[in-house]
């Protein structure tokens, strides 16, 4: 089985042009088939503010109304995605920027209204990812660069969490590739002491996950992150890595961040 | 040789949601391989105005400064392109939205500064279009939908005339497809009397072009349009059509607008 690396980068890299530059160099250098998924960063919020669109929050959760959807479609699908692709092309990486609507690669369902109406937000299921289309792009030597916009198949674009897209893509592609999923975030990985970057936990096996929670080494926002990672592994992903973007070049030598395996 | 239809639609269709809806239905119904190129419309100007970016004109020519480039990248590459693709997908057309940077499909050169500095505007040459990538997308049953943003291969996005992209794509694809190029604009086609929509000139041969100019039937802005069309034909395009978007379904039966042939 061919190998595939699915990488998600977050806003902290996108918002910093030097970090982004370095990341795109490292991404280009990474051998083998790969797919990049990017989040949004501060640009969408700034553009919204310039246009007088206030960020809408209900119970601390962000709401995507129709104006916000327009803004994220412009910023994620246009500004960030096209500039990132142009930069990758300049470095010799044959990137192709996509929303979920393009080639129907990611089809989502508008989140049902329960206590909160999240607006134009898309949820994914096991049929969301078009493995055939992503595989045919990879076979044409194109590197898909996905933004966090999907569609419902009935003309509606939907704002969708980039972590969730990355995980769904990795799980779906596991049917035809030996797939690893890499999350780049602010920290070096899971730390025994959150203040101490040298206290990295290099590897976590699924059987250790409950114990690490009991010991308090995994806590707070890291719990759902790791829960989703182990869920992806349960569904066929070979390994999930969580670490810092600038350490990506080490992934095949010294290792990268925290490696989660079955 | 397989047949290919390259269609360019302008702002008058994009700005009118009913016209756009109908056009996308008709585009979907058109048999065979096809590529869509879309211009911008008023939305980019409106967004620019909302952000306090004044349209910049020198001698009546539009200048693309860095702020304007950001706006058109967001609007053409993001908002318009992704919504158009989502609508096509909903109608069963497997569209994939692209800028020139994506898959390096259209590489341009920043227009050299002479009397006027046009800013971030891209000019095309005979090597601009990646026939291989467009062909491989078509062979994967994907329908390319190109916006009027290209890149220079060195990270810089460039604003590029959509008519010029359409013509360059049609010429380049003529090496592997029997290609026709269709421009959808406001009028029914070339009219003997510009006030009379029934006075359509159904066909113009290259040998008649000079005579029609002398007789004043082709004048003003129509002269460069037809000049470029005949240039495309000279370079291998089978036929060029100029007509009204809502008459597209007639193209293979009663004909569409004015048909230009060698």
XYZ file of C-alpha atoms in Angstrom:
524
model
C 0.000 0.000 0.000
C 1.298 3.465 -0.884
C 1.888 5.901 1.946
C -0.026 9.146 2.379
C 0.529 11.996 4.834
C -2.446 14.216 5.700
C -1.327 17.432 7.396
C -3.451 20.070 9.086
C -1.996 23.485 9.844
C -3.725 25.967 12.058
C -4.144 29.694 12.233
C -0.944 30.295 14.251
C 1.103 29.273 11.179
C -1.128 31.004 8.630
C -1.079 34.312 10.534
C 2.724 34.439 10.590
C 4.181 34.876 7.092
C 7.677 33.687 8.101
C 6.333 30.560 9.816
C 4.056 29.919 6.852
C 6.938 30.321 4.405
C 9.060 27.817 6.326
C 6.172 25.389 6.682
C 5.501 25.447 2.924
C 9.192 24.753 2.243
C 9.078 21.791 4.668
C 5.762 20.541 3.286
C 7.208 20.617 -0.250
C 10.275 18.656 0.902
C 8.188 15.921 2.556
C 8.460 12.846 0.315
C 5.505 10.871 -0.996
C 1.838 11.573 -1.474
C 0.365 14.232 0.785
C -2.725 16.355 1.386
C -2.759 19.688 3.209
C -5.740 21.044 5.148
C -5.641 24.600 6.417
C -7.689 26.525 8.920
C -8.413 30.181 8.872
C -6.431 32.397 11.181
C -7.199 35.952 12.132
C -7.642 37.308 8.597
C -11.308 36.296 8.384
C -12.084 37.969 11.717
C -10.225 41.102 10.619
C -12.033 41.249 7.278
C -15.362 40.720 9.040
C -14.592 43.571 11.420
C -13.608 45.851 8.493
C -16.987 45.081 6.927
C -18.828 45.724 10.187
C -19.691 42.068 10.727
C -19.416 41.292 14.421
C -18.266 37.779 15.379
C -21.392 35.980 16.642
C -21.034 33.726 19.635
C -23.695 31.733 21.500
C -22.505 30.110 24.758
C -18.938 30.753 23.611
C -19.546 28.850 20.361
C -18.994 30.651 17.081
C -22.021 31.021 14.803
C -21.715 31.163 11.002
C -24.461 33.455 9.730
C -24.798 34.194 6.005
C -22.463 37.246 6.159
C -19.820 35.276 8.057
C -20.097 32.451 5.514
C -19.405 34.967 2.719
C -16.347 36.226 4.600
C -14.876 32.775 5.273
C -15.568 31.676 1.700
C -13.597 34.696 0.472
C -10.763 34.392 2.982
C -10.323 30.615 3.338
C -11.329 29.614 -0.207
C -9.869 32.650 -1.980
C -7.197 34.680 -0.220
C -5.466 32.074 1.960
C -5.939 29.041 -0.282
C -4.827 30.704 -3.538
C -1.820 32.449 -1.982
C -0.735 29.224 -0.307
C -1.045 27.327 -3.599
C 0.925 30.032 -5.470
C 3.682 29.780 -2.834
C 3.758 25.980 -3.036
C 3.899 26.101 -6.837
C 6.838 28.523 -6.632
C 8.657 25.925 -4.517
C 7.977 23.114 -6.963
C 5.034 21.501 -5.189
C 2.224 20.927 -7.698
C -0.539 22.051 -5.328
C -4.206 22.323 -6.260
C -6.432 24.344 -3.938
C -9.876 22.983 -3.213
C -12.981 23.588 -1.198
C -15.171 20.600 -0.433
C -17.414 21.612 -3.346
C -14.607 21.276 -5.897
C -14.855 17.831 -7.446
C -17.331 17.161 -4.609
C -14.349 16.146 -2.467
C -16.034 16.878 0.887
C -19.802 16.789 1.180
C -21.211 17.812 4.548
C -24.595 18.084 6.253
C -25.731 21.410 7.687
C -25.623 20.985 11.448
C -29.147 20.339 12.775
C -30.565 23.062 15.028
C -30.834 21.838 18.633
C -30.159 24.168 21.602
C -27.976 26.316 19.353
C -28.420 27.228 15.702
C -24.829 27.221 14.477
C -25.901 28.571 11.094
C -24.017 27.522 7.975
C -21.786 24.935 9.621
C -21.184 21.539 8.083
C -20.829 18.210 9.861
C -19.138 15.242 8.238
C -20.033 11.574 8.182
C -18.381 8.419 6.855
C -19.557 9.162 3.304
C -18.319 12.773 3.193
C -14.948 12.290 1.525
C -14.616 11.405 -2.153
C -11.684 9.003 -2.041
C -11.942 8.456 -5.804
C -11.441 12.125 -6.681
C -8.646 12.775 -4.164
C -6.914 9.579 -5.309
C -7.233 10.537 -8.964
C -5.719 13.981 -8.236
C -2.809 12.371 -6.362
C -2.318 9.940 -9.252
C -2.139 12.964 -11.601
C 0.722 14.250 -9.376
C -1.422 16.995 -7.891
C -1.219 17.790 -4.172
C -4.652 18.727 -2.785
C -4.725 21.789 -0.488
C -8.104 21.850 1.211
C -9.660 24.855 2.903
C -12.243 24.525 5.648
C -15.246 25.138 3.383
C -17.487 22.253 2.326
C -20.861 22.014 0.580
C -24.108 20.114 1.116
C -24.521 18.918 -2.490
C -27.526 21.209 -2.865
C -25.676 24.491 -3.676
C -25.003 25.501 -0.077
C -21.427 26.139 1.050
C -20.745 25.312 4.717
C -18.072 26.390 7.188
C -16.434 23.233 8.555
C -13.851 22.592 11.235
C -10.436 21.981 9.635
C -9.403 19.396 12.288
C -12.545 17.417 11.507
C -11.889 17.589 7.744
C -8.298 16.405 8.283
C -9.452 13.459 10.360
C -12.252 12.500 7.929
C -9.864 12.707 4.954
C -7.251 10.555 6.720
C -9.821 7.943 7.741
C -11.378 7.760 4.269
C -8.034 7.628 2.453
C -6.925 4.751 4.720
C -8.962 2.439 2.489
C -6.428 2.915 -0.338
C -3.289 4.342 1.335
C -1.309 3.624 4.484
C -2.227 6.976 5.987
C -0.737 9.064 8.768
C -2.408 12.210 10.070
C -0.336 15.155 11.317
C -1.753 18.026 13.350
C 0.503 21.080 13.565
C -0.350 23.300 16.521
C 1.327 25.719 18.957
C 3.011 23.217 21.298
C 5.647 20.553 20.723
C 3.029 17.879 21.433
C 1.567 16.345 24.586
C 3.712 17.587 27.498
C 3.986 15.973 30.962
C 4.344 19.523 32.266
C 2.537 22.024 30.070
C 5.091 24.733 31.001
C 8.077 22.564 30.060
C 8.698 21.949 26.359
C 11.317 19.289 27.171
C 8.686 17.111 28.872
C 7.315 15.794 25.589
C 5.467 12.496 25.611
C 6.913 10.974 22.433
C 4.369 8.198 22.036
C 0.942 7.304 23.358
C -0.744 3.980 22.724
C -4.524 3.780 22.802
C -4.335 1.500 25.867
C -2.449 4.236 27.789
C -4.919 7.016 26.981
C -7.245 6.455 29.965
C -4.308 6.200 32.393
C -2.769 9.450 31.110
C -6.079 11.196 31.726
C -6.273 9.767 35.261
C -2.714 10.975 35.914
C -3.680 14.430 34.637
C -1.005 14.409 31.898
C -3.745 14.721 29.312
C -6.329 17.298 30.327
C -8.491 20.136 29.122
C -8.679 20.745 25.380
C -6.178 17.955 24.741
C -8.708 15.276 25.772
C -11.131 15.728 22.827
C -8.132 16.194 20.465
C -6.635 12.845 21.498
C -10.046 11.191 21.670
C -10.627 12.137 18.009
C -7.122 11.017 17.093
C -7.618 7.546 18.601
C -11.021 7.375 16.936
C -9.272 8.001 13.575
C -6.770 5.242 14.393
C -9.609 2.883 15.303
C -11.039 3.621 11.838
C -7.869 2.731 9.963
C -5.397 5.618 10.223
C -1.926 4.183 10.879
C -0.675 6.902 13.245
C -1.593 10.415 14.329
C 1.065 13.018 15.166
C 0.521 16.192 17.164
C 3.371 18.691 17.161
C 4.884 21.994 16.154
C 4.955 22.976 12.458
C 8.642 23.914 12.460
C 9.626 20.395 13.554
C 7.899 18.688 10.606
C 11.203 17.926 8.780
C 12.137 15.531 11.651
C 9.069 13.344 11.202
C 10.907 10.533 9.384
C 14.138 10.730 11.427
C 13.960 11.871 15.073
C 10.162 11.787 15.114
C 7.685 14.613 15.340
C 5.766 15.737 18.418
C 3.601 13.124 20.081
C 2.921 10.016 18.036
C -0.350 8.242 18.716
C -0.653 4.607 17.681
C -2.971 1.687 18.306
C -10.230 14.120 -31.993
C -12.552 14.650 -29.016
C -14.577 17.845 -28.890
C -14.191 20.517 -26.224
C -16.254 23.629 -25.564
C -14.578 26.540 -23.744
C -17.150 29.020 -22.465
C -16.564 32.459 -20.989
C -19.311 34.185 -19.065
C -19.130 37.799 -18.082
C -20.220 39.945 -15.178
C -23.716 40.596 -16.519
C -24.574 36.923 -15.929
C -22.713 36.623 -12.623
C -24.394 39.720 -11.174
C -27.872 38.382 -11.858
C -28.677 35.314 -9.739
C -31.586 34.196 -11.972
C -29.523 34.495 -15.160
C -26.636 32.714 -13.459
C -28.909 29.905 -12.261
C -30.261 29.386 -15.784
C -26.800 29.555 -17.308
C -25.451 26.896 -14.921
C -28.397 24.615 -15.792
C -27.645 25.105 -19.510
C -23.897 24.655 -19.011
C -24.543 21.372 -17.154
C -26.788 20.140 -19.974
C -24.204 20.871 -22.688
C -22.836 17.489 -23.804
C -19.144 16.627 -24.014
C -16.009 17.987 -22.429
C -16.131 21.631 -21.389
C -14.275 24.326 -19.474
C -15.874 27.408 -17.936
C -14.086 30.724 -17.436
C -15.777 33.444 -15.426
C -15.162 37.128 -15.022
C -15.855 39.198 -11.976
C -18.939 41.328 -12.007
C -19.817 44.126 -9.624
C -19.221 42.201 -6.391
C -15.467 42.917 -6.327
C -16.075 46.655 -6.834
C -18.733 46.629 -4.104
C -16.473 44.781 -1.650
C -13.609 47.172 -2.459
C -15.872 50.152 -1.783
C -17.037 48.631 1.542
C -13.387 48.300 2.533
C -12.608 51.885 1.496
C -10.546 50.800 -1.534
C -11.259 53.207 -4.383
C -11.138 51.767 -7.915
C -7.908 53.057 -9.432
C -7.970 54.147 -13.071
C -5.190 55.632 -15.195
C -6.305 56.914 -18.632
C -9.517 54.970 -18.152
C -7.589 51.718 -17.581
C -8.116 49.830 -14.350
C -5.055 49.404 -12.109
C -4.639 46.396 -9.817
C -2.767 47.572 -6.734
C -2.024 45.143 -3.891
C -5.308 45.896 -2.063
C -7.314 45.406 -5.235
C -5.504 42.117 -5.883
C -6.539 40.927 -2.408
C -10.144 41.837 -3.131
C -10.297 40.106 -6.528
C -8.538 37.029 -5.134
C -11.214 36.819 -2.433
C -14.154 37.549 -4.717
C -13.192 35.790 -7.968
C -11.211 32.896 -6.459
C -13.318 32.473 -3.319
C -16.869 33.830 -3.291
C -17.861 33.591 -6.968
C -15.845 30.521 -7.921
C -16.831 28.373 -4.932
C -20.513 29.313 -5.077
C -20.600 28.622 -8.812
C -18.953 25.215 -8.276
C -21.400 24.351 -5.454
C -24.312 25.235 -7.751
C -22.905 23.170 -10.616
C -22.320 20.207 -8.309
C -25.943 20.449 -7.119
C -27.018 20.137 -10.770
C -24.853 17.079 -11.376
C -21.929 18.785 -13.108
C -18.665 17.600 -11.518
C -17.079 21.070 -11.475
C -13.678 21.868 -9.983
C -12.901 25.528 -9.341
C -9.400 26.721 -10.156
C -7.238 29.796 -10.255
C -4.264 29.738 -12.606
C -2.049 28.816 -9.642
C -3.955 25.585 -8.960
C -2.105 22.776 -10.693
C -0.192 25.601 -12.390
C -2.924 25.620 -15.039
C -2.356 29.260 -16.128
C 1.025 30.876 -15.621
C 1.253 34.554 -16.539
C 3.862 37.295 -16.673
C 3.351 40.500 -14.695
C 2.643 43.188 -17.266
C 5.805 45.240 -17.865
C 5.590 48.885 -16.786
C 5.594 51.209 -19.823
C 3.505 54.415 -19.888
C 1.177 52.903 -17.324
C 1.961 50.664 -14.348
C -1.026 48.329 -14.344
C 0.121 46.775 -11.074
C -0.572 43.091 -10.408
C -1.934 42.259 -13.850
C -0.886 39.128 -15.719
C -0.319 38.759 -19.446
C -0.389 35.377 -21.142
C 1.818 33.858 -23.787
C 1.802 30.625 -25.805
C 3.293 28.656 -22.892
C 0.826 29.886 -20.242
C -1.719 27.069 -20.301
C -0.949 23.622 -18.866
C -2.711 21.419 -21.410
C -1.513 18.300 -19.565
C -3.193 19.243 -16.278
C -6.462 20.465 -17.825
C -6.584 17.339 -19.981
C -5.917 15.078 -17.012
C -8.739 16.768 -15.047
C -11.137 16.330 -17.989
C -10.096 12.678 -18.277
C -10.927 12.276 -14.563
C -14.436 13.549 -15.439
C -13.839 16.891 -13.742
C -15.070 20.116 -15.353
C -12.593 22.980 -14.771
C -14.156 26.298 -13.712
C -11.463 28.951 -13.999
C -11.530 32.346 -12.351
C -9.608 35.323 -13.724
C -6.686 34.989 -11.301
C -3.361 33.590 -12.483
C 0.138 33.396 -10.969
C 3.679 34.096 -12.132
C 5.234 30.853 -10.858
C 7.151 32.841 -8.251
C 4.394 33.122 -5.556
C 2.683 36.183 -7.046
C -1.009 36.011 -7.914
C -2.044 38.206 -10.865
C -5.367 39.656 -12.019
C -5.914 38.547 -15.611
C -8.551 39.359 -18.204
C -11.068 36.497 -18.411
C -11.561 36.896 -22.211
C -7.809 36.496 -22.662
C -7.733 33.388 -20.443
C -10.631 31.864 -22.393
C -8.888 32.473 -25.686
C -5.498 31.162 -24.458
C -7.151 28.025 -23.016
C -9.052 27.360 -26.253
C -5.935 27.842 -28.392
C -3.762 25.625 -26.174
C -6.379 22.868 -25.867
C -6.727 22.807 -29.679
C -3.575 20.687 -29.761
C -5.481 17.761 -28.213
C -9.187 18.564 -28.711
C -11.326 19.921 -31.523
C -12.087 23.098 -29.601
C -14.775 25.735 -29.908
C -14.731 28.947 -27.903
C -17.953 30.589 -26.752
C -18.174 34.146 -25.420
C -21.401 34.946 -23.620
C -22.074 38.684 -23.456
C -25.006 41.134 -23.349
C -26.044 41.112 -27.013
C -27.310 38.329 -29.296
C -24.067 38.570 -31.280
C -22.794 40.843 -34.060
C -25.799 42.889 -35.213
C -26.123 44.713 -38.585
C -28.087 47.338 -36.666
C -26.942 47.533 -33.044
C -30.478 48.618 -31.993
C -32.150 45.683 -33.727
C -31.709 42.251 -32.137
C -33.242 40.588 -35.198
C -30.383 41.849 -37.397
C -27.972 39.156 -36.213
C -25.053 38.238 -38.461
C -25.151 34.461 -38.030
C -21.713 33.736 -39.467
C -18.545 35.660 -40.275
C -15.629 34.165 -42.163
C -12.165 35.565 -41.606
C -12.097 36.772 -45.236
C -15.232 38.911 -44.598
C -13.869 40.606 -41.469
C -12.179 43.551 -43.230
C -15.226 44.186 -45.443
C -17.576 44.205 -42.420
C -15.360 46.804 -40.763
C -15.377 48.952 -43.925
C -19.187 48.700 -44.094
C -19.350 49.771 -40.437
C -21.209 46.607 -39.373
C -18.346 45.761 -37.048
C -17.193 48.809 -35.124
C -16.039 50.087 -31.740
C -15.343 47.540 -29.029
C -16.449 44.720 -31.338
C -13.344 45.144 -33.543
C -10.731 43.980 -30.982
C -13.146 41.229 -29.813
C -13.432 39.809 -33.323
C -9.777 40.422 -34.046
C -8.853 38.253 -31.037
C -11.423 35.647 -32.055
C -9.950 35.309 -35.558
C -6.468 35.193 -34.050
C -7.618 32.227 -31.905
C -9.009 30.539 -35.029
C -5.730 31.154 -36.878
C -4.022 29.369 -33.962
C -6.172 26.264 -34.181
C -9.549 26.945 -32.545
C -12.258 25.421 -34.757
C -14.892 28.136 -34.270
C -15.635 31.078 -31.991
C -19.176 32.014 -30.976
C -20.283 35.342 -29.560
C -23.799 35.493 -28.182
C -26.235 35.761 -25.313
C -25.919 33.333 -22.380
C -29.621 32.407 -22.373
C -29.395 31.131 -25.965
C -26.594 28.647 -25.206
C -28.922 25.584 -25.387
C -29.444 26.292 -29.134
C -25.737 26.023 -29.973
C -25.971 22.524 -31.462
C -29.375 22.977 -33.130
C -30.363 26.454 -34.385
C -26.889 27.911 -33.733
C -25.807 30.425 -31.148
C -25.117 34.123 -31.708
C -22.513 34.943 -34.318
C -20.302 32.066 -35.409
C -16.803 32.975 -36.541
C -14.938 30.484 -38.691
C -11.885 30.422 -40.888
